Short mmCIF file of C-alpha atoms in Angstrom, two decimals:
data_model
loop_
_atom_site.label_atom_id
_atom_site.label_comp_id
_atom_site.label_asym_id
_atom_site.label_seq_id
_atom_site.Cartn_x
_atom_site.Cartn_y
_atom_site.Cartn_z
CA UNK A 1479 -83.03 47.16 -91.55
CA UNK A 1480 -82.44 49.17 -88.09
CA UNK A 1481 -85.44 47.20 -86.44
CA UNK A 1482 -84.69 43.52 -87.93
CA UNK A 1483 -83.68 41.37 -85.59
CA UNK A 1484 -79.74 40.24 -84.94
CA UNK A 1485 -79.14 37.03 -86.24
CA UNK A 1486 -76.44 34.97 -86.58
CA UNK A 1487 -75.29 33.38 -89.80
CA UNK A 1488 -73.70 29.55 -89.74
CA UNK A 1489 -71.66 29.10 -92.72
CA UNK A 1490 -70.71 25.43 -93.21
CA UNK A 1491 -67.68 24.55 -94.93
CA UNK A 1492 -68.69 21.59 -95.57
CA UNK A 1493 -65.81 20.05 -97.66
CA UNK A 1494 -63.50 21.24 -95.00
CA UNK A 1495 -65.17 19.58 -92.36
CA UNK A 1496 -65.95 16.09 -93.96
CA UNK A 1497 -61.99 15.84 -94.96
CA UNK A 1498 -60.89 16.79 -91.56
CA UNK A 1499 -63.25 13.60 -90.18
CA UNK A 1500 -62.60 11.37 -92.97
CA UNK A 1501 -58.62 11.85 -93.52
CA UNK A 1502 -57.42 13.21 -90.34
CA UNK A 1503 -60.10 11.22 -87.61
CA UNK A 1504 -61.15 8.32 -88.86
CA UNK A 1505 -58.75 7.27 -91.28
CA UNK A 1506 -61.71 6.56 -94.14
CA UNK A 1507 -64.48 8.12 -95.61
CA UNK A 1508 -67.12 8.43 -92.93
CA UNK A 1509 -70.71 6.72 -93.26
CA UNK A 1510 -74.02 8.68 -92.84
CA UNK A 1511 -74.05 7.75 -88.76
CA UNK A 1512 -70.59 9.08 -88.01
CA UNK A 1513 -71.51 12.52 -89.79
CA UNK A 1514 -71.98 16.04 -87.85
CA UNK A 1515 -75.89 15.89 -86.90
CA UNK A 1516 -75.95 19.85 -88.91
CA UNK A 1517 -79.31 20.22 -87.42
CA UNK A 1518 -77.64 20.43 -83.63
CA UNK A 1519 -75.27 23.00 -85.05
CA UNK A 1520 -78.11 25.38 -85.57
CA UNK A 1521 -79.81 24.66 -82.21
CA UNK A 1522 -76.03 25.72 -80.56
CA UNK A 1523 -75.88 28.72 -82.62
CA UNK A 1524 -79.47 29.71 -81.78
CA UNK A 1525 -78.64 28.68 -77.89
CA UNK A 1526 -75.09 30.76 -77.95
CA UNK A 1527 -76.02 33.98 -78.70
CA UNK A 1528 -79.62 33.64 -78.13
CA UNK A 1529 -80.98 34.78 -81.40
CA UNK A 1530 -82.20 33.13 -84.62
CA UNK A 1531 -79.74 31.67 -86.44
CA UNK A 1532 -79.61 31.40 -90.64
CA UNK A 1533 -77.40 27.95 -91.75
CA UNK A 1534 -75.62 28.55 -95.24
CA UNK A 1535 -73.86 25.52 -96.34
CA UNK A 1536 -71.32 25.85 -99.19
CA UNK A 1537 -70.59 22.64 -101.13
CA UNK A 1538 -68.58 21.94 -104.81
CA UNK A 1539 -71.18 20.26 -107.16
CA UNK A 1540 -69.82 21.16 -110.08
CA UNK A 1541 -71.60 18.91 -112.35
CA UNK A 1542 -73.60 16.63 -109.59
CA UNK A 1543 -75.70 17.76 -107.26
CA UNK A 1544 -76.16 15.77 -104.73
CA UNK A 1545 -79.72 15.52 -104.43
CA UNK A 1546 -80.85 13.60 -101.12
CA UNK A 1547 -77.66 15.72 -99.29
CA UNK A 1548 -79.37 19.25 -100.57
CA UNK A 1549 -83.39 17.91 -99.42
CA UNK A 1550 -82.10 16.83 -95.93
CA UNK A 1551 -80.11 20.12 -95.02
CA UNK A 1552 -83.15 22.34 -96.34
CA UNK A 1553 -85.18 20.16 -94.30
CA UNK A 1554 -83.58 20.83 -91.46
CA UNK A 1555 -83.25 24.59 -91.88
CA UNK A 1556 -80.41 25.41 -93.93
CA UNK A 1557 -79.81 26.97 -97.21
CA UNK A 1558 -77.69 24.83 -99.43
CA UNK A 1559 -75.19 26.55 -101.32
CA UNK A 1560 -74.11 24.29 -104.28
CA UNK A 1561 -71.36 26.24 -106.15
CA UNK A 1562 -69.42 24.95 -109.93
CA UNK A 1563 -66.11 26.35 -111.89
CA UNK A 1564 -63.04 25.87 -113.32
CA UNK A 1565 -60.79 23.07 -111.89
CA UNK A 1566 -59.10 23.50 -109.54
CA UNK A 1567 -60.84 26.49 -108.04
CA UNK A 1568 -61.42 26.29 -104.75
CA UNK A 1569 -65.28 27.39 -105.04
CA UNK A 1570 -66.22 26.86 -101.58
CA UNK A 1571 -63.17 29.03 -100.26
CA UNK A 1572 -64.53 31.31 -103.02
CA UNK A 1573 -67.63 32.03 -101.75
CA UNK A 1574 -67.25 31.49 -98.35
CA UNK A 1575 -64.58 34.31 -98.45
CA UNK A 1576 -67.32 36.46 -100.33
CA UNK A 1577 -69.94 36.12 -98.07
CA UNK A 1578 -68.17 37.25 -95.21
CA UNK A 1579 -67.24 40.26 -96.42
CA UNK A 1580 -70.95 41.42 -97.42
CA UNK A 1581 -71.89 40.27 -93.99
CA UNK A 1582 -69.41 42.97 -92.60
CA UNK A 1583 -72.44 45.54 -94.27
CA UNK A 1584 -75.42 43.77 -92.12
CA UNK A 1585 -76.22 44.10 -88.67
CA UNK A 1586 -75.24 39.94 -87.94
CA UNK A 1587 -72.71 37.88 -85.87
CA UNK A 1588 -70.94 35.03 -87.41
CA UNK A 1589 -69.89 31.37 -86.81
CA UNK A 1590 -67.72 29.89 -89.50
CA UNK A 1591 -67.60 25.90 -89.53
CA UNK A 1592 -64.62 25.04 -90.87
CA UNK A 1593 -60.67 24.69 -90.11
CA UNK A 1594 -59.68 26.30 -93.03
CA UNK A 1595 -57.24 29.26 -92.38
CA UNK A 1596 -58.18 31.09 -95.74
CA UNK A 1597 -60.89 32.92 -93.62
CA UNK A 1598 -58.84 34.20 -91.07
CA UNK A 1599 -58.37 37.80 -92.86
CA UNK A 1600 -62.18 37.78 -93.75
CA UNK A 1601 -63.28 36.69 -89.95
CA UNK A 1602 -60.05 39.57 -88.99
CA UNK A 1603 -62.33 42.18 -90.10
CA UNK A 1604 -65.73 41.39 -88.92
CA UNK A 1605 -64.39 41.64 -85.34
CA UNK A 1606 -65.64 45.03 -84.70
CA UNK A 1607 -68.27 44.56 -81.95
CA UNK A 1608 -69.92 41.89 -82.93
CA UNK A 1609 -69.41 37.87 -81.74
CA UNK A 1610 -67.54 35.84 -84.34
CA UNK A 1611 -66.95 32.72 -83.89
CA UNK A 1612 -64.86 29.54 -85.70
CA UNK A 1613 -66.67 25.60 -85.19
CA UNK A 1614 -63.97 22.73 -85.79
CA UNK A 1615 -61.92 20.59 -84.26
CA UNK A 1616 -59.44 22.52 -81.95
CA UNK A 1617 -56.95 20.09 -82.77
CA UNK A 1618 -57.06 20.81 -86.93
CA UNK A 1619 -58.14 24.27 -86.82
CA UNK A 1620 -55.65 26.48 -88.08
CA UNK A 1621 -52.80 28.08 -85.81
CA UNK A 1622 -53.58 31.82 -87.85
CA UNK A 1623 -56.64 32.10 -85.76
CA UNK A 1624 -55.23 31.64 -82.09
CA UNK A 1625 -53.87 35.29 -83.24
CA UNK A 1626 -57.65 36.34 -83.46
CA UNK A 1627 -58.44 35.11 -80.20
CA UNK A 1628 -56.78 37.97 -78.64
CA UNK A 1629 -59.15 40.28 -80.46
CA UNK A 1630 -62.31 38.05 -79.26
CA UNK A 1631 -63.15 35.40 -81.98
CA UNK A 1632 -64.63 32.79 -80.03
CA UNK A 1633 -63.43 29.25 -80.69
CA UNK A 1634 -65.85 25.30 -80.59
CA UNK A 1635 -65.00 22.56 -80.89
CA UNK A 1636 -68.00 20.76 -83.08
CA UNK A 1637 -67.71 17.34 -81.01
CA UNK A 1638 -67.13 18.43 -77.57
CA UNK A 1639 -69.02 21.98 -77.52
CA UNK A 1640 -71.68 21.61 -80.16
CA UNK A 1641 -71.88 18.24 -79.66
CA UNK A 1642 -72.76 17.28 -82.67
CA UNK A 1643 -72.14 13.54 -83.25
CA UNK A 1644 -74.21 10.76 -81.60
CA UNK A 1645 -70.85 8.90 -80.47
CA UNK A 1646 -67.58 9.52 -79.71
CA UNK A 1647 -64.91 10.47 -82.54
CA UNK A 1648 -61.71 8.80 -82.19
CA UNK A 1649 -59.06 12.09 -81.06
CA UNK A 1650 -56.49 12.59 -79.05
CA UNK A 1651 -56.18 15.54 -77.47
CA UNK A 1652 -54.82 17.74 -74.67
CA UNK A 1653 -57.15 16.88 -71.54
CA UNK A 1654 -57.46 19.58 -68.37
CA UNK A 1655 -56.51 17.41 -65.41
CA UNK A 1656 -59.86 18.75 -63.97
CA UNK A 1657 -61.73 16.86 -66.75
CA UNK A 1658 -59.45 13.61 -67.01
CA UNK A 1659 -61.55 10.92 -66.04
CA UNK A 1660 -59.16 7.54 -65.90
CA UNK A 1661 -62.35 5.46 -66.56
CA UNK A 1662 -62.18 6.73 -70.00
CA UNK A 1663 -58.55 5.30 -70.76
CA UNK A 1664 -59.54 1.79 -68.74
#
């Protein structure tokens, strides 16, 4: 195992990102062309820490497997993780939490793609010298992650840092004065 190359696990909380995009940003269900370019996320992860990335895409499937989406994920290099459970059970959160615990036993770095604070404890446990980051929408990211940034947690914006969207999203954000372009508002 010591000879195996170090990798980055990219854990995608697809439900959280889709819900944030639809409910909080667009105010409606996103159209396919408005959803993230998931292949760009894997590319970003590989370029970020200059090592191979393994993408795990968690989704609640219950009784219905969205086969076209699953096949598309596989075609771009993800391992879909379709989950089912009892009504009201947060199967995606449970699975990601268990996966983060398991990663502690491996020689790997982690990028969690979620705004959900339910993973703060497990992410904090991974800040043991490895590279750990969270990707999401900065204005909707759980403030609980902020405390972990002082311990080394890196934060990335899915639109601005990863550049995972084909077109700009209708977001309102704080703009650093050095990045302000009045033409964007005229």
